[in-house]
Amino acid sequence: MELKLYVDRMSQPSRAILIFCKANGIEFEEVKILLAKRQHHSPEFAGEVNPMKQVPAIVHGDFKLFESHAILIYLASAFPGVADHWYPADVRKRAKIHSVLDWHHSNLRRGAVGYIFNDSIAIALGLPLNPKAAAEGEKLLSASLAMIESYWLEGDGPFLLGNSEPSIADLALVCEITQLEVADENDRDRILGPHKRILKWIEDTKNATAPYFEEIHSIMSPVKKKLKELKVQASQQSA
């Protein structure tokens, strides 16, 4: 069965799924759905792929699935050759990974998206930046980073839950955090700088998925440049 990934590389969950497939030798067709052009709202996409009108989504033969965590779990379970550390066969270890993933959506993801969208990305969609909403997002993001450092990264290993090798949870959370690369360097350093353990964990995850992590995230640099130009233009227009 052919696997199709419906993704936008500007979507951090999309990047996690692309990296996972490449790192595990899973063959796929990448179908680009551009969020900025609202292609995810097309009748064709909603009717044939994902009625929720979101990316990422996958089609594997006659099987369709959306929601990034569910997709990662499916890919780790359905394809032979995926190393056990990504999504262990041990039911208790799996449950621990699920606890991280559940926490992710209601904490780290809310904070990271709330901050980066209102601080930077909104302007690329023709929307005004919202400093108050960005500050609220940053508050939750910083609290989430502190929780990762003090709780989820506890243990002897360098990865979440004290593991010696990365799981799908590591990939999902690190991709969430690395969207901060499109923010101003000073802001990114202010937010991440105090968290030395997280910075090391990010590097460990990048190294464990090399060269695919950097390959998929190469889109971030030109996007950052474009967002900076748009911010300057907006500032000049309001002056």
GROMACS .gro file of C-alpha atoms in nm:
model
  239
    1MET     CA    1   0.000   0.000   0.000
    2GLU     CA    2   0.129   0.342  -0.091
    3LEU     CA    3   0.165   0.586   0.197
    4LYS     CA    4   0.076   0.949   0.127
    5LEU     CA    5   0.163   1.224   0.374
    6TYR     CA    6  -0.045   1.541   0.342
    7VAL     CA    7   0.178   1.800   0.502
    8ASP     CA    8   0.306   2.154   0.510
    9ARG     CA    9   0.667   2.183   0.625
   10MET     CA   10   0.574   2.504   0.804
   11SER     CA   11   0.361   2.287   1.033
   12GLN     CA   12   0.565   2.151   1.321
   13PRO     CA   13   0.359   1.826   1.350
   14SER     CA   14   0.410   1.775   0.977
   15ARG     CA   15   0.785   1.808   1.021
   16ALA     CA   16   0.785   1.548   1.300
   17ILE     CA   17   0.609   1.295   1.079
   18LEU     CA   18   0.836   1.360   0.782
   19ILE     CA   19   1.146   1.318   0.998
   20PHE     CA   20   1.011   0.999   1.153
   21CYS     CA   21   0.945   0.841   0.815
   22LYS     CA   22   1.283   0.936   0.676
   23ALA     CA   23   1.471   0.824   0.987
   24ASN     CA   24   1.299   0.484   0.975
   25GLY     CA   25   1.324   0.424   0.600
   26ILE     CA   26   0.948   0.439   0.546
   27GLU     CA   27   0.871   0.516   0.183
   28PHE     CA   28   0.605   0.778   0.121
   29GLU     CA   29   0.472   1.036  -0.120
   30GLU     CA   30   0.477   1.388   0.020
   31VAL     CA   31   0.164   1.578  -0.083
   32LYS     CA   32   0.211   1.944  -0.004
   33ILE     CA   33  -0.089   2.124   0.140
   34LEU     CA   34  -0.003   2.491   0.177
   35LEU     CA   35  -0.165   2.639   0.485
   36ALA     CA   36  -0.086   2.996   0.380
   37LYS     CA   37  -0.292   2.940   0.066
   38ARG     CA   38  -0.568   2.771   0.268
   39GLN     CA   39  -0.544   2.454   0.061
   40HIS     CA   40  -0.649   2.258   0.370
   41HIS     CA   41  -0.991   2.422   0.339
   42SER     CA   42  -1.049   2.301  -0.016
   43PRO     CA   43  -1.354   2.077  -0.070
   44GLU     CA   44  -1.127   1.812  -0.222
   45PHE     CA   45  -0.899   1.792   0.082
   46ALA     CA   46  -1.187   1.798   0.330
   47GLY     CA   47  -1.386   1.540   0.137
   48GLU     CA   48  -1.110   1.301   0.037
   49VAL     CA   49  -0.851   1.329   0.315
   50ASN     CA   50  -0.943   1.510   0.636
   51PRO     CA   51  -1.287   1.648   0.719
   52MET     CA   52  -1.127   1.846   1.003
   53LYS     CA   53  -0.940   2.050   0.739
   54GLN     CA   54  -0.602   2.020   0.910
   55VAL     CA   55  -0.255   1.889   0.837
   56PRO     CA   56  -0.086   1.654   0.883
   57ALA     CA   57  -0.301   1.372   0.754
   58ILE     CA   58  -0.214   1.042   0.592
   59VAL     CA   59  -0.368   0.799   0.348
   60HIS     CA   60  -0.230   0.445   0.353
   61GLY     CA   61  -0.412   0.236   0.100
   62ASP     CA   62  -0.777   0.257   0.203
   63PHE     CA   63  -0.690   0.383   0.553
   64LYS     CA   64  -0.710   0.753   0.639
   65LEU     CA   65  -0.586   0.915   0.959
   66PHE     CA   66  -0.531   1.261   1.101
   67GLU     CA   67  -0.395   1.408   1.428
   68SER     CA   68  -0.017   1.399   1.449
   69HIS     CA   69   0.023   1.187   1.762
   70ALA     CA   70  -0.214   0.923   1.627
   71ILE     CA   71  -0.022   0.923   1.298
   72LEU     CA   72   0.313   0.874   1.472
   73ILE     CA   73   0.172   0.586   1.677
   74TYR     CA   74   0.028   0.424   1.364
   75LEU     CA   75   0.348   0.459   1.165
   76ALA     CA   76   0.558   0.317   1.448
   77SER     CA   77   0.319   0.022   1.479
   78ALA     CA   78   0.231  -0.055   1.117
   79PHE     CA   79   0.570  -0.056   0.950
   80PRO     CA   80   0.822  -0.334   1.011
   81GLY     CA   81   1.174  -0.233   1.093
   82VAL     CA   82   1.088   0.062   1.316
   83ALA     CA   83   1.312   0.035   1.622
   84ASP     CA   84   1.132  -0.044   1.948
   85HIS     CA   85   1.257   0.268   2.125
   86TRP     CA   86   1.030   0.489   1.914
   87TYR     CA   87   0.712   0.327   2.049
   88PRO     CA   88   0.798   0.033   2.275
   89ALA     CA   89   0.611  -0.296   2.278
   90ASP     CA   90   0.607  -0.283   2.658
   91VAL     CA   91   0.259  -0.156   2.753
   92ARG     CA   92   0.380   0.044   3.053
   93LYS     CA   93   0.646   0.221   2.850
   94ARG     CA   94   0.383   0.299   2.588
   95ALA     CA   95   0.155   0.440   2.854
   96LYS     CA   96   0.433   0.672   2.971
   97ILE     CA   97   0.480   0.797   2.615
   98HIS     CA   98   0.107   0.859   2.588
   99SER     CA   99   0.120   1.062   2.907
  100VAL     CA  100   0.385   1.290   2.753
  101LEU     CA  101   0.188   1.326   2.429
  102ASP     CA  102  -0.136   1.408   2.612
  103TRP     CA  103   0.046   1.669   2.822
  104HIS     CA  104   0.206   1.813   2.508
  105HIS     CA  105  -0.115   1.922   2.338
  106SER     CA  106  -0.262   2.100   2.639
  107ASN     CA  107   0.060   2.266   2.758
  108LEU     CA  108   0.370   2.298   2.540
  109ARG     CA  109   0.179   2.316   2.213
  110ARG     CA  110  -0.068   2.575   2.336
  111GLY     CA  111   0.211   2.792   2.469
  112ALA     CA  112   0.445   2.758   2.171
  113VAL     CA  113   0.175   2.817   1.909
  114GLY     CA  114   0.021   3.101   2.108
  115TYR     CA  115   0.355   3.275   2.130
  116ILE     CA  116   0.501   3.222   1.784
  117PHE     CA  117   0.177   3.283   1.593
  118ASN     CA  118   0.100   3.611   1.766
  119ASP     CA  119   0.462   3.726   1.773
  120SER     CA  120   0.562   3.637   1.416
  121ILE     CA  121   0.359   3.407   1.193
  122ALA     CA  122   0.029   3.599   1.193
  123ILE     CA  123   0.183   3.877   0.988
  124ALA     CA  124   0.256   3.634   0.702
  125LEU     CA  125  -0.116   3.553   0.687
  126GLY     CA  126  -0.212   3.919   0.664
  127LEU     CA  127  -0.316   3.935   1.028
  128PRO     CA  128  -0.194   4.185   1.289
  129LEU     CA  129   0.054   4.075   1.552
  130ASN     CA  130  -0.090   4.055   1.902
  131PRO     CA  131   0.174   4.132   2.169
  132LYS     CA  132  -0.069   4.063   2.456
  133ALA     CA  133  -0.161   3.718   2.322
  134ALA     CA  134   0.207   3.651   2.249
  135ALA     CA  135   0.295   3.734   2.610
  136GLU     CA  136   0.026   3.496   2.737
  137GLY     CA  137   0.156   3.224   2.507
  138GLU     CA  138   0.513   3.284   2.624
  139LYS     CA  139   0.406   3.249   2.987
  140LEU     CA  140   0.258   2.902   2.922
  141LEU     CA  141   0.553   2.810   2.699
  142SER     CA  142   0.805   2.900   2.971
  143ALA     CA  143   0.610   2.705   3.232
  144SER     CA  144   0.602   2.406   2.995
  145LEU     CA  145   0.977   2.424   2.934
  146ALA     CA  146   1.035   2.430   3.309
  147MET     CA  147   0.815   2.121   3.348
  148ILE     CA  148   1.003   1.935   3.074
  149GLU     CA  149   1.333   2.015   3.239
  150SER     CA  150   1.230   1.935   3.595
  151TYR     CA  151   1.006   1.632   3.529
  152TRP     CA  152   0.993   1.480   3.182
  153LEU     CA  153   1.372   1.485   3.139
  154GLU     CA  154   1.437   1.331   3.480
  155GLY     CA  155   1.642   1.011   3.476
  156ASP     CA  156   1.976   0.885   3.360
  157GLY     CA  157   1.917   0.893   2.984
  158PRO     CA  158   1.933   1.204   2.764
  159PHE     CA  159   1.577   1.171   2.632
  160LEU     CA  160   1.228   1.208   2.776
  161LEU     CA  161   1.134   0.971   3.057
  162GLY     CA  162   1.503   0.902   3.117
  163ASN     CA  163   1.530   0.692   2.802
  164SER     CA  164   1.864   0.628   2.634
  165GLU     CA  165   1.711   0.662   2.285
  166PRO     CA  166   1.436   0.890   2.148
  167SER     CA  167   1.068   0.805   2.128
  168ILE     CA  168   0.795   0.958   1.916
  169ALA     CA  169   0.732   1.191   2.211
  170ASP     CA  170   1.084   1.336   2.185
  171LEU     CA  171   1.037   1.404   1.817
  172ALA     CA  172   0.695   1.565   1.861
  173LEU     CA  173   0.805   1.795   2.144
  174VAL     CA  174   1.140   1.895   1.996
  175CYS     CA  175   0.976   1.990   1.665
  176GLU     CA  176   0.732   2.201   1.865
  177ILE     CA  177   1.012   2.390   2.036
  178THR     CA  178   1.225   2.438   1.725
  179GLN     CA  179   0.954   2.649   1.563
  180LEU     CA  180   1.105   2.923   1.781
  181GLU     CA  181   1.378   2.942   1.519
  182VAL     CA  182   1.159   3.185   1.321
  183ALA     CA  183   1.144   3.428   1.615
  184ASP     CA  184   1.394   3.705   1.676
  185GLU     CA  185   1.725   3.563   1.805
  186ASN     CA  186   1.711   3.771   2.123
  187ASP     CA  187   1.362   3.649   2.203
  188ARG     CA  188   1.453   3.288   2.135
  189ASP     CA  189   1.762   3.316   2.355
  190ARG     CA  190   1.559   3.480   2.631
  191ILE     CA  191   1.307   3.194   2.629
  192LEU     CA  192   1.537   2.896   2.579
  193GLY     CA  193   1.863   3.027   2.724
  194PRO     CA  194   1.785   2.943   3.087
  195HIS     CA  195   1.708   2.581   2.998
  196LYS     CA  196   2.047   2.425   2.932
  197ARG     CA  197   1.917   2.073   2.971
  198ILE     CA  198   1.650   2.132   2.709
  199LEU     CA  199   1.905   2.277   2.468
  200LYS     CA  200   2.115   1.962   2.506
  201TRP     CA  201   1.807   1.741   2.460
  202ILE     CA  202   1.722   1.926   2.139
  203GLU     CA  203   2.074   1.867   2.007
  204ASP     CA  204   2.063   1.500   2.109
  205THR     CA  205   1.734   1.455   1.921
  206LYS     CA  206   1.872   1.631   1.615
  207ASN     CA  207   2.178   1.406   1.619
  208ALA     CA  208   1.967   1.092   1.665
  209THR     CA  209   1.766   1.178   1.351
  210ALA     CA  210   2.049   1.323   1.142
  211PRO     CA  211   2.059   1.424   0.864
  212TYR     CA  212   1.681   1.435   0.831
  213PHE     CA  213   1.606   1.677   1.115
  214GLU     CA  214   1.814   1.955   0.961
  215GLU     CA  215   1.692   1.871   0.612
  216ILE     CA  216   1.325   1.908   0.704
  217HIS     CA  217   1.388   2.217   0.915
  218SER     CA  218   1.586   2.396   0.641
  219ILE     CA  219   1.263   2.578   0.556
  220MET     CA  220   1.290   2.777   0.879
  221SER     CA  221   1.572   3.010   0.774
  222PRO     CA  222   1.405   3.166   0.466
  223VAL     CA  223   1.076   3.191   0.657
  224LYS     CA  224   1.250   3.375   0.939
  225LYS     CA  225   1.402   3.619   0.691
  226LYS     CA  226   1.064   3.682   0.529
  227LEU     CA  227   0.890   3.738   0.862
  228LYS     CA  228   1.158   3.986   0.966
  229GLU     CA  229   1.104   4.181   0.643
  230LEU     CA  230   0.728   4.186   0.698
  231LYS     CA  231   0.772   4.312   1.053
  232VAL     CA  232   0.994   4.597   0.930
  233GLN     CA  233   0.738   4.689   0.663
  234ALA     CA  234   0.455   4.687   0.916
  235SER     CA  235   0.656   4.904   1.154
  236GLN     CA  236   0.730   5.156   0.879
  237GLN     CA  237   0.365   5.172   0.776
  238SER     CA  238   0.249   5.238   1.129
  239ALA     CA  239   0.515   5.504   1.194
   0.00000   0.00000   0.00000
